[in-house]
Short mmCIF file of C-alpha atoms in Angstrom, two decimals:
data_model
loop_
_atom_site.label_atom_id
_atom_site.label_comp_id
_atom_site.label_asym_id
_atom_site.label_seq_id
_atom_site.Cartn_x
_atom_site.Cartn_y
_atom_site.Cartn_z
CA UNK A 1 -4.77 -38.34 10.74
CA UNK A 2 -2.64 -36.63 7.79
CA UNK A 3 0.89 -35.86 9.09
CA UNK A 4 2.35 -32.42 8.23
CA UNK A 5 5.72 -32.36 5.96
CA UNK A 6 8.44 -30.50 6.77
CA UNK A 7 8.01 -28.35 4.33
CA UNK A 8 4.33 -27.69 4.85
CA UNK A 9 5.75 -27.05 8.58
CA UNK A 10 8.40 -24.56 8.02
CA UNK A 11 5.86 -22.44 5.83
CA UNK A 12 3.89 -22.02 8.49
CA UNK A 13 7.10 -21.02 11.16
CA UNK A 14 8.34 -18.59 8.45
CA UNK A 15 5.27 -16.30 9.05
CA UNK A 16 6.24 -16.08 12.99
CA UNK A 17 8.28 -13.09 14.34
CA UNK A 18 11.99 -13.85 15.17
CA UNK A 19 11.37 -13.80 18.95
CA UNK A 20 8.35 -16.74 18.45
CA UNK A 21 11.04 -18.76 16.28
CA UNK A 22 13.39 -18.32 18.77
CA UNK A 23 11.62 -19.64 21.62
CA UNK A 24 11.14 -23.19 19.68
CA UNK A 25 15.49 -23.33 19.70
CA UNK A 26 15.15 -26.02 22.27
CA UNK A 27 11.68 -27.88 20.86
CA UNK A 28 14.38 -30.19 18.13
CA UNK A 29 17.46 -29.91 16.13
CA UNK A 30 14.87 -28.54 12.96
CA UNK A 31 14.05 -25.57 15.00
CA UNK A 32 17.48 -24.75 16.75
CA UNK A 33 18.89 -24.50 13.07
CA UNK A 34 16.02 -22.11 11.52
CA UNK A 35 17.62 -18.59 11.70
CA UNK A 36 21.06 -20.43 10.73
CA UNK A 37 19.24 -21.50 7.68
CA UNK A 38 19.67 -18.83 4.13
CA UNK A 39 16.44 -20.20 3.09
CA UNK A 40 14.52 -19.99 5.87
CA UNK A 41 15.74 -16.40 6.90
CA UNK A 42 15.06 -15.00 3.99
CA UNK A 43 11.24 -16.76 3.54
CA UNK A 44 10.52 -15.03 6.96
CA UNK A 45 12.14 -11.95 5.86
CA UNK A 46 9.43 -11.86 2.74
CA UNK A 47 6.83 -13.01 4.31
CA UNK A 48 7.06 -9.98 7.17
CA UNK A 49 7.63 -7.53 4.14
CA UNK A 50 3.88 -9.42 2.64
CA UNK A 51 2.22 -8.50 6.40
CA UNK A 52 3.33 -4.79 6.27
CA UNK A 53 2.45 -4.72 9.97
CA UNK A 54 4.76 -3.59 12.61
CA UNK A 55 4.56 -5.57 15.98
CA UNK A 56 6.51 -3.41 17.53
CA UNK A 57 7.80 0.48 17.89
CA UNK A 58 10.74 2.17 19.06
CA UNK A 59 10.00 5.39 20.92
CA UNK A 60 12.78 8.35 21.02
CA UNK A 61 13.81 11.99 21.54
CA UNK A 62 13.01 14.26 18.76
CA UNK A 63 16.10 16.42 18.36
CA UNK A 64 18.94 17.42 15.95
CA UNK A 65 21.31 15.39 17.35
CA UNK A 66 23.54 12.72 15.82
CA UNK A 67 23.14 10.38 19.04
CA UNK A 68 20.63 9.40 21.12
CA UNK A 69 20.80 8.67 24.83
CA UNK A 70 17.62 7.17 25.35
CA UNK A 71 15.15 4.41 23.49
CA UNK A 72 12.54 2.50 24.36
CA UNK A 73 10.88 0.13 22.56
CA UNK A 74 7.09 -1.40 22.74
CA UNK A 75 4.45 -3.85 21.45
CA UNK A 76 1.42 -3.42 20.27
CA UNK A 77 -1.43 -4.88 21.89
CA UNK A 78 -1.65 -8.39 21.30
CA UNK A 79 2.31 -9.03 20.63
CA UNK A 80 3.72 -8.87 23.78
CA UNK A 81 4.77 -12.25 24.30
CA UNK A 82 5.63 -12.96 20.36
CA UNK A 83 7.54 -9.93 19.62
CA UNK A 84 10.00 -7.91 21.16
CA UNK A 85 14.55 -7.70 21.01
CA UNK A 86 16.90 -9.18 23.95
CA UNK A 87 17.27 -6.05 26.33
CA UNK A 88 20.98 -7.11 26.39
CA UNK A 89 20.54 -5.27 22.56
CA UNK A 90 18.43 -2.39 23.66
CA UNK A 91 21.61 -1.88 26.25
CA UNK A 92 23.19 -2.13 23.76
CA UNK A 93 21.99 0.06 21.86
CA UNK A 94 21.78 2.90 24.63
CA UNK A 95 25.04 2.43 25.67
CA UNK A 96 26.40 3.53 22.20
CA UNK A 97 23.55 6.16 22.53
CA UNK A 98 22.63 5.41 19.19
CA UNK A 99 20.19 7.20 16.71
CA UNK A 100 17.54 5.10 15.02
CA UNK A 101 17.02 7.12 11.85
CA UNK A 102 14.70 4.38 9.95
CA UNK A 103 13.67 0.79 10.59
CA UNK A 104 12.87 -1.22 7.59
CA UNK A 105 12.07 -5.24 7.66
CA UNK A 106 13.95 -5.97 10.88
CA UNK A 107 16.90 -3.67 10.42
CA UNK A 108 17.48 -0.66 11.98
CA UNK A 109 19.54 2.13 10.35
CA UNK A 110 21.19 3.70 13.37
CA UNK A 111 24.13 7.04 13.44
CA UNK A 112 26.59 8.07 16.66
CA UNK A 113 27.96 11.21 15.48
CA UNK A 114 29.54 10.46 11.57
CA UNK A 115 29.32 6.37 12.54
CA UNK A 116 26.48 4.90 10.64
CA UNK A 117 25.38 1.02 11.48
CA UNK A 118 22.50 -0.94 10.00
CA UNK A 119 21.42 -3.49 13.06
CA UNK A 120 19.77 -6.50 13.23
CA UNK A 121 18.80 -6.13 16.55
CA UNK A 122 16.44 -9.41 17.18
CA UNK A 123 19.53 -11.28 15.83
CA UNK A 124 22.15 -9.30 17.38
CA UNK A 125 23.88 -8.71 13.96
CA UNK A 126 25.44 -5.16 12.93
CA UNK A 127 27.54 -3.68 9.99
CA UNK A 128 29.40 -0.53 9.70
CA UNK A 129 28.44 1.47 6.56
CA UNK A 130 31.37 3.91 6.16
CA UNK A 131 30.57 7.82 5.30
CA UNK A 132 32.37 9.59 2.77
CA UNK A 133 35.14 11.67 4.50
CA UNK A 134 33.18 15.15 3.23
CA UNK A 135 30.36 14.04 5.45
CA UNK A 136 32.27 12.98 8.14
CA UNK A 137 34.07 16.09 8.28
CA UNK A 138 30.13 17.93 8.52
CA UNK A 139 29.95 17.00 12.18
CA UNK A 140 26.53 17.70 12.47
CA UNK A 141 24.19 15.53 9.56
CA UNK A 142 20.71 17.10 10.36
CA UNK A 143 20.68 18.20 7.17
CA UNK A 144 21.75 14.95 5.54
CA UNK A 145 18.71 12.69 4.78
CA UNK A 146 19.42 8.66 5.54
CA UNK A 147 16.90 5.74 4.88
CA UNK A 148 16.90 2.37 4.49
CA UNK A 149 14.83 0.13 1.94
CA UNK A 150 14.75 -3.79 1.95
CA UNK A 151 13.72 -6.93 0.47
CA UNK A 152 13.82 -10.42 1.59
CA UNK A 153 17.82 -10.99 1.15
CA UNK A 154 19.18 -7.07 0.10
CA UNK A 155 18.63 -3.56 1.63
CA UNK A 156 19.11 -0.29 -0.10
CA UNK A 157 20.45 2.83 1.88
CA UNK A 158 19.58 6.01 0.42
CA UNK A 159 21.67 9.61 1.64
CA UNK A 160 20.51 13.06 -0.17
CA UNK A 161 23.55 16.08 0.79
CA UNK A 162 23.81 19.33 -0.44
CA UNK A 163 26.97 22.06 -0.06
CA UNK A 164 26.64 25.46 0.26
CA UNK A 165 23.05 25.47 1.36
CA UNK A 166 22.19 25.14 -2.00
CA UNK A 167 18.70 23.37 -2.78
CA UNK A 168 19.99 20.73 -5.36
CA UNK A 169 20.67 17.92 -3.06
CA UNK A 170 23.14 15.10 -4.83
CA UNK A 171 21.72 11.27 -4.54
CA UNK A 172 23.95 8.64 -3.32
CA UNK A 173 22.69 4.80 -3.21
CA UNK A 174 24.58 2.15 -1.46
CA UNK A 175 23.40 -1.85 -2.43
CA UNK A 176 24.48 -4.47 -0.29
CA UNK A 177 24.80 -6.66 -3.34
CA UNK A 178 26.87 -3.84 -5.29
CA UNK A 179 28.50 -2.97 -1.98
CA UNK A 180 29.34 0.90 -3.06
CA UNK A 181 28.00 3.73 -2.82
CA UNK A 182 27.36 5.26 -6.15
CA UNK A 183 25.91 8.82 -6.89
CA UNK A 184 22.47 8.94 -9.02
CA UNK A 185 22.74 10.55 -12.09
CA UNK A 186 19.73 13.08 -11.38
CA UNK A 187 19.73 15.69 -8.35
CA UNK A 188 16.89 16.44 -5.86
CA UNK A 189 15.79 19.43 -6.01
CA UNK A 190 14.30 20.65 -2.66
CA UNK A 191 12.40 24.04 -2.87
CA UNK A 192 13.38 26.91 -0.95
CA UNK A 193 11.88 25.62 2.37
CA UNK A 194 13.80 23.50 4.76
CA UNK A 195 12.19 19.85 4.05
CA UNK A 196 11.68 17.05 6.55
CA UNK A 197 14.64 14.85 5.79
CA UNK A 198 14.36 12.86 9.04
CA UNK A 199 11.05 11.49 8.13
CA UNK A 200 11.10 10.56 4.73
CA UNK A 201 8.46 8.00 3.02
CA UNK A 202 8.70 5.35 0.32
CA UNK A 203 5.47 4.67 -1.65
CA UNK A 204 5.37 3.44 -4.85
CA UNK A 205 8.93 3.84 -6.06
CA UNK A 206 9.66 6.92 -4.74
CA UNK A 207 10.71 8.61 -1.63
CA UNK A 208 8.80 12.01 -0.60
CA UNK A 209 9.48 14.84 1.81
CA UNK A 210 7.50 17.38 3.27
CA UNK A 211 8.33 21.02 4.04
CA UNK A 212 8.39 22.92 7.22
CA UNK A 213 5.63 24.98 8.15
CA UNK A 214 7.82 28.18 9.39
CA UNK A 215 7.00 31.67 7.60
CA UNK A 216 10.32 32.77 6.16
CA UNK A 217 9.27 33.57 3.07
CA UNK A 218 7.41 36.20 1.18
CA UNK A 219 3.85 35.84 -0.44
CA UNK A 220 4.90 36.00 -3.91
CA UNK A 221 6.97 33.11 -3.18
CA UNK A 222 5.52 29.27 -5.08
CA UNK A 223 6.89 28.14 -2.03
CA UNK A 224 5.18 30.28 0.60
CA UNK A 225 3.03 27.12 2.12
CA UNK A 226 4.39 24.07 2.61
CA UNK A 227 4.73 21.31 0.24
CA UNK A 228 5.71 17.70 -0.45
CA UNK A 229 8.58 17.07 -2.80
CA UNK A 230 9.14 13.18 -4.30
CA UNK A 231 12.23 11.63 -5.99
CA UNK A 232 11.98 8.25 -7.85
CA UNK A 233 14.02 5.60 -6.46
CA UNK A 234 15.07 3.09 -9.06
CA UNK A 235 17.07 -0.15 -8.65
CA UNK A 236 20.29 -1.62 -10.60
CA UNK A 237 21.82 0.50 -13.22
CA UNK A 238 19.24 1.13 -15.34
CA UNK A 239 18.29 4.64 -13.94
CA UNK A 240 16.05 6.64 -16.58
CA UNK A 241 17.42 10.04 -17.45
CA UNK A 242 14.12 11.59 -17.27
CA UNK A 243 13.29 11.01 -13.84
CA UNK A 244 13.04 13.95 -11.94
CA UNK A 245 11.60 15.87 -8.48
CA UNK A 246 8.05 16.13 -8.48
CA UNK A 247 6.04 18.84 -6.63
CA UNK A 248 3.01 18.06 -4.60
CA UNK A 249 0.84 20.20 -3.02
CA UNK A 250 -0.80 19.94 0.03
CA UNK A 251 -4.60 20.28 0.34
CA UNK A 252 -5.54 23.65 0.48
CA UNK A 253 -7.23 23.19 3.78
CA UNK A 254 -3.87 21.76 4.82
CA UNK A 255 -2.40 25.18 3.82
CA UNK A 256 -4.90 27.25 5.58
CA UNK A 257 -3.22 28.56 8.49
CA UNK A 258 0.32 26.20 8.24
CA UNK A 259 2.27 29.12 9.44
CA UNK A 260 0.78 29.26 13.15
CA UNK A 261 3.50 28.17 15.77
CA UNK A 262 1.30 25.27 16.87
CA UNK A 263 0.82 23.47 13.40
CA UNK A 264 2.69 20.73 12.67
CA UNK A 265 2.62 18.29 9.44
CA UNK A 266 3.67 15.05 9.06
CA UNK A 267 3.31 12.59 6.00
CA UNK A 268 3.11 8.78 6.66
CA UNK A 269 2.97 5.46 4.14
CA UNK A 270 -0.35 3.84 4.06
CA UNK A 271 0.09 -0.15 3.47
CA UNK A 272 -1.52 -1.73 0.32
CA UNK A 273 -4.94 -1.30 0.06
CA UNK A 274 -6.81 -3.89 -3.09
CA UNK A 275 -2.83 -3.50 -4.11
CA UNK A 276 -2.33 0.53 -4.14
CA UNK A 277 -0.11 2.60 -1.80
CA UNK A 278 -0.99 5.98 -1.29
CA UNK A 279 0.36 8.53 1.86
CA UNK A 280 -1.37 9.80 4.43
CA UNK A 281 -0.82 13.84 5.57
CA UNK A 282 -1.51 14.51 9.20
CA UNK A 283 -1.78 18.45 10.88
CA UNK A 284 -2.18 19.15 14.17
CA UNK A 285 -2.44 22.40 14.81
CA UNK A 286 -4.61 24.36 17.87
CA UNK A 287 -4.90 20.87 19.41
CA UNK A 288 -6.99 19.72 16.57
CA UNK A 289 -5.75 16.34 14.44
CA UNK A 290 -6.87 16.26 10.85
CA UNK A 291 -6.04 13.04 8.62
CA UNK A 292 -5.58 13.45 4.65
CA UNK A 293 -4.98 10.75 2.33
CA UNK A 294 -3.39 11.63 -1.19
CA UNK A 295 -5.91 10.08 -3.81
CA UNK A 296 -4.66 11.54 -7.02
CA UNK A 297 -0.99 11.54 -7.14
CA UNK A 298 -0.58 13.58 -10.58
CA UNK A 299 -3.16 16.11 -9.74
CA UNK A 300 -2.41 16.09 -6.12
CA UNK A 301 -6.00 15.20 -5.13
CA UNK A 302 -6.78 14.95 -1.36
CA UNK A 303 -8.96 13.35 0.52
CA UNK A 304 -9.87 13.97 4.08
CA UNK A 305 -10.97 11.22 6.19
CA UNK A 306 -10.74 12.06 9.75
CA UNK A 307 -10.66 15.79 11.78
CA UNK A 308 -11.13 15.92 15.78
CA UNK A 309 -10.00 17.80 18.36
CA UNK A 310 -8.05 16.18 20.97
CA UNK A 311 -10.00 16.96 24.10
CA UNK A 312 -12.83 15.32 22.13
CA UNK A 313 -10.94 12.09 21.85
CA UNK A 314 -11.89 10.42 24.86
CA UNK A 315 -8.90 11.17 26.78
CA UNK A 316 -9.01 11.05 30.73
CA UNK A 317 -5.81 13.14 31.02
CA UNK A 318 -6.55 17.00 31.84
CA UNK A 319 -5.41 19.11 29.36
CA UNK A 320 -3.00 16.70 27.57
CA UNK A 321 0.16 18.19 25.40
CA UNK A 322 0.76 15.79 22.26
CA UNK A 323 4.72 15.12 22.00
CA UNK A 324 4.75 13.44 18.58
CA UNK A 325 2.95 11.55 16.45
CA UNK A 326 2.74 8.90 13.74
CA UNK A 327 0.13 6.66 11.48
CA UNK A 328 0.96 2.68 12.30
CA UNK A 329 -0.95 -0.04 11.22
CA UNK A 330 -3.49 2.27 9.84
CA UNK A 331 -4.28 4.23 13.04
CA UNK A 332 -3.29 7.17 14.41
CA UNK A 333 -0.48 6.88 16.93
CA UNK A 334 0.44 9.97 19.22
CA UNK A 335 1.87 10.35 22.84
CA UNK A 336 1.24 12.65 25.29
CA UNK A 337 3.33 12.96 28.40
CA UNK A 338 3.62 9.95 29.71
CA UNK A 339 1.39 7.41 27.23
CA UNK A 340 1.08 6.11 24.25
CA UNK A 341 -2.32 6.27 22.17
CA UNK A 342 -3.85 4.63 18.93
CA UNK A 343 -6.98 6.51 17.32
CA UNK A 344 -9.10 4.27 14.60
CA UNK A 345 -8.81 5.55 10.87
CA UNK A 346 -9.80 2.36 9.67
CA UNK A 347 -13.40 1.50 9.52
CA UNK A 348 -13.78 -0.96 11.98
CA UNK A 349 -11.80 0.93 14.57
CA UNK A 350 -12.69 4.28 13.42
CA UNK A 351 -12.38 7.16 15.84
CA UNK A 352 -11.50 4.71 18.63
CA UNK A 353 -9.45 5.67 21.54
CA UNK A 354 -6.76 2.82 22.59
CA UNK A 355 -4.30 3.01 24.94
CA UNK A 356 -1.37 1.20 23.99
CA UNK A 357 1.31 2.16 26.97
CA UNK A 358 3.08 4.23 29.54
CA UNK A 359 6.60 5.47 28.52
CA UNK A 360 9.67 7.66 30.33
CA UNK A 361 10.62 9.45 27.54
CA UNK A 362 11.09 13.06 29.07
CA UNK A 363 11.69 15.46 25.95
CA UNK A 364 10.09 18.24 24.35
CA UNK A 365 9.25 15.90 21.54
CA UNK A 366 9.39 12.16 20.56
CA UNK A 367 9.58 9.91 17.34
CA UNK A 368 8.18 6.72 16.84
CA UNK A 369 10.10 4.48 14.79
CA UNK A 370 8.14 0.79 13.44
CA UNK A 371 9.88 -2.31 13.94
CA UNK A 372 8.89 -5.63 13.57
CA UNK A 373 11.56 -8.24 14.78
CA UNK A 374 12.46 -10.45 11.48
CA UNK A 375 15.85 -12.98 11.09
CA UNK A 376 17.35 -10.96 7.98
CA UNK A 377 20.72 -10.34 8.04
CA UNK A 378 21.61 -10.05 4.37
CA UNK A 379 25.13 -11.36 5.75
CA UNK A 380 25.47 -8.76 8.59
CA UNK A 381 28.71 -9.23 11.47
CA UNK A 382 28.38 -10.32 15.04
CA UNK A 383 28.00 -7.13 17.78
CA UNK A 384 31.02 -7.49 18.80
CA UNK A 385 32.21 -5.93 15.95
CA UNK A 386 31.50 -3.22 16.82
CA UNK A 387 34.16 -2.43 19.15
CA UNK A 388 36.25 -1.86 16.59
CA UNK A 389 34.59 1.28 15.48
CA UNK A 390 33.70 2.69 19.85
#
C-alpha cells in the first residue's frame, strides 16, 4: 500500500475550513503547528478564495447605524460540524456591538461608531485600521462606503466619501503590504440618486453600486429610475488615468414600476462560471421575486432567469413578510420572520424551496453577510488588542 507524503497530505488539509483543521490540533505535532505555519495559512487561504463558496453566513439588523447589537451567524446545510467561529468570538463580537460591513476570505471588516477593525474571527486575530480624523469627526458614516478585498496573504480596503453632499465621491485605498491609505487619482462619480454604498460588489475588477428606488426626482431627469454605477479597482501604483465611472442600466422591466414603496433592488456577485463573473440584479416588489443576470456588460444586456411570487414558493408560513435578502452559492437566500430560506437558480436546484434555519433577529430588516472560516491573518494582532481602542 503506497504511503502518502507529507506534502501530498497537507494539500489535501489546506482545502479544509479552519474549524476542521482545528479539530486535528491534538491528532500530532504536524497538525497542532498548521495555522502557525505562513505556508500553510496562506495555501488554505487560496484555496478557499479557488472554492468561492461560503460555508457559513452572518445574519444582522439592517439599519443606519455605526454599531450593531446583535449577530448571529449560521451554516449551510451540510457544514455544520466543519464550519463555524468559537462563540467566545461571536461574544465577542456582540459585546463590542460591532458592525460587519463586508466579509471577504475569512476576514470580517467590522465599524463601532468611527472604530474600524478587520477580524479574523475563526483565528481570533484583529487589527485596528485608523480613520482619517475628517471622518471621524462625521459621526455618522452611512454615507461612507467600506469594503474589503483579499488574496491569499494581502487584503485591500476600499472607502468612497464625499463633502458637501456633492456626487463626486474621492477614492481612498489602504494595502496591507503598502500599509497607507492613499487617495486614487480618479473620483466616483455617483449620479444624483442616493446609491447603495452598504452593499457594494466586486466583479471583474471593479466595484458597482446600485441606486435607490425612491421618486425624488423629476421625469426629465437621466437619473429618474434607478441605476448601477461601477468604478475600476486597480492594484499597485500603476492606476490608468483613463479609468473612469461607468453607467449601467437596469433592465427595463427592472425599471417598470421601481418607484412603488414595496420594490426593492439588490445586486449580488455571481461566482465563476467556464471562468466569467457576471452580477446578478434581484427586485422584489408586490411580493413577487424576479432574478436578472447582467450578460452584456458594455451594452448593459440582461437576462432574466427566474420570476415567482412568494406565496407560490412553497412556503407553509401564512402570509409571510420577506426581511432581506441575498444570492449565496448561486441560490436565492431570503428570511422571513423567523427563518431562513434558499430558492434554486441553478439548474439542478432550480426553483427549489430549502429551509436552511430559524433565527431571533427581531428588526424591520436584516442583512446577510457570507463567511467562510479560513486561517488568514495577513499578520493580524491577538483580541486582546483590542482593549486598547474600548
Amino acid at each position: 500500500m503506497a504511503t502518502m507524503s507529507n506534502d501530498e497530505l497537507l494539500e489535501i488539509l489546506s482545502w479544509l475550513p479552519a474549524k476542521a483543521i482545528h479539530k486535528l490540533n491534538s491528532s500530532s505535532k504536524l497538525f497542532s503547528e498548521l495555522p502557525q505555519t505562513p505556508y500553510f495559512v496562506a495555501k488554505q487561504a487560496e484555496n478557499s478564495l479557488k472554492k468561492d463558496r461560503p460555508s457559513c453566513f452572518f445574519i444582522q439588523r439592517d439599519n443606519n447605524l455605526n454599531h450593531n447589537d446583535h449577530v448571529e451567524l449560521h451554516p449551510f446545510p451540510g457544514e455544520e460540524l466543519s464550519s463555524s467561529v468559537p462563540e467566545n468570538m461571536l461574544g465577542f463580537i456582540a459585546r463590542l456591538r460591532l458592525k460587519i460591513l463586508s466579509s471577504r476570505n475569512g476576514l470580517l471588516l467590522c465599524l463601532h461608531r468611527t472604530k474600524l477593525f478587520i477580524i479574523n474571527p475563526a483565528t481570533c486575530y484583529l487589527l485596528h485600521i485608523p480613520l482619517p480624523n475628517h471622518l471621524q469627526q462625521r459621526g455618522n458614516l452611512y454615507s461612507v462606503s467600506m469594503t474589503l478585498e483579499c488574496d491569499s496573504d494581502d487584503y485591500m480596503l476600499i472607502l468612497f466619501y464625499n463633502n458637501n453632499w456633492s456626487s463626486h465621491f474621492d477614492c481612498h485605498v489602504y494595502s496591507h503590504k503598502q500599509g497607507v491609505l492613499s487617495l486614487r487619482k480618479n473620483c466616483f462619480v455617483a449620479g444624483s440618486r442616493n446609491l447603495k454604498f452598504d452593499m457594494p460588489v466586486i466583479c471583474n475588477g471593479a466595484i458597482h453600486f446600485i441606486s435607490d428606488c425612491y421618486i425624488y426626482l423629476t421625469e426629465d431627469s437621466t437619473c429618474f429610475r434607478p441605476y448601477i454605477m461601477s468604478y475600476e479597482i486597480t492594484n499597485g501604483d500603476d492606476e490608468d488615468e483613463s479609468v473612469e465611472t461607468k453607467f449601467l442600466r437596469v433592465p427595463k422591466e427592472a425599471r417598470k414600476g421601481s418607484h412603488d414603496d414595496s420594490c426593492h433592488m439588490n445586486i449580488f456577485k455571481r461566482g465563476e462560471v467556464a471562468g466569467y463573473q457576471t452580477i446578478y440584479l434581484v427586485r422584489l416588489r408586490k411580493r413577487v421575486f424576479t432574478v436578472w443576470i447582467l450578460t452584456n456588460y458594455e451594452s448593459s444586456s440582461w437576462r432574466r432567469i427566474m420570476k415567482v411570487r412568494v406565496k407560490g414558493m412553497g412556503l407553509v408560513e401564512w402570509n409571510p413578510v420577506i426581511k432581506g435578502f441575498t444570492v449565496l452559492n448561486g441560490d436565492l437566500v431570503f428570511a422571513t420572520k423567523k427563518k431562513v430560506y434558499t430558492y434554486g437558480l441553478t439548474s439542478e436546484k432550480y426553483m427549489v424551496l430549502s429551509e436552511i434555519c430559524d433565527y431571533g433577529c427581531d428588526s424591520r430588516f436584516v442583512r446577510f453577510v457570507p463567511y467562510s472560516d479560513t486561517l488568514h491573518h495577513v499578520e493580524l494582532v491577538p483580541k486582546i488588542c483590542v482593549l486598547i481602542f474600548n
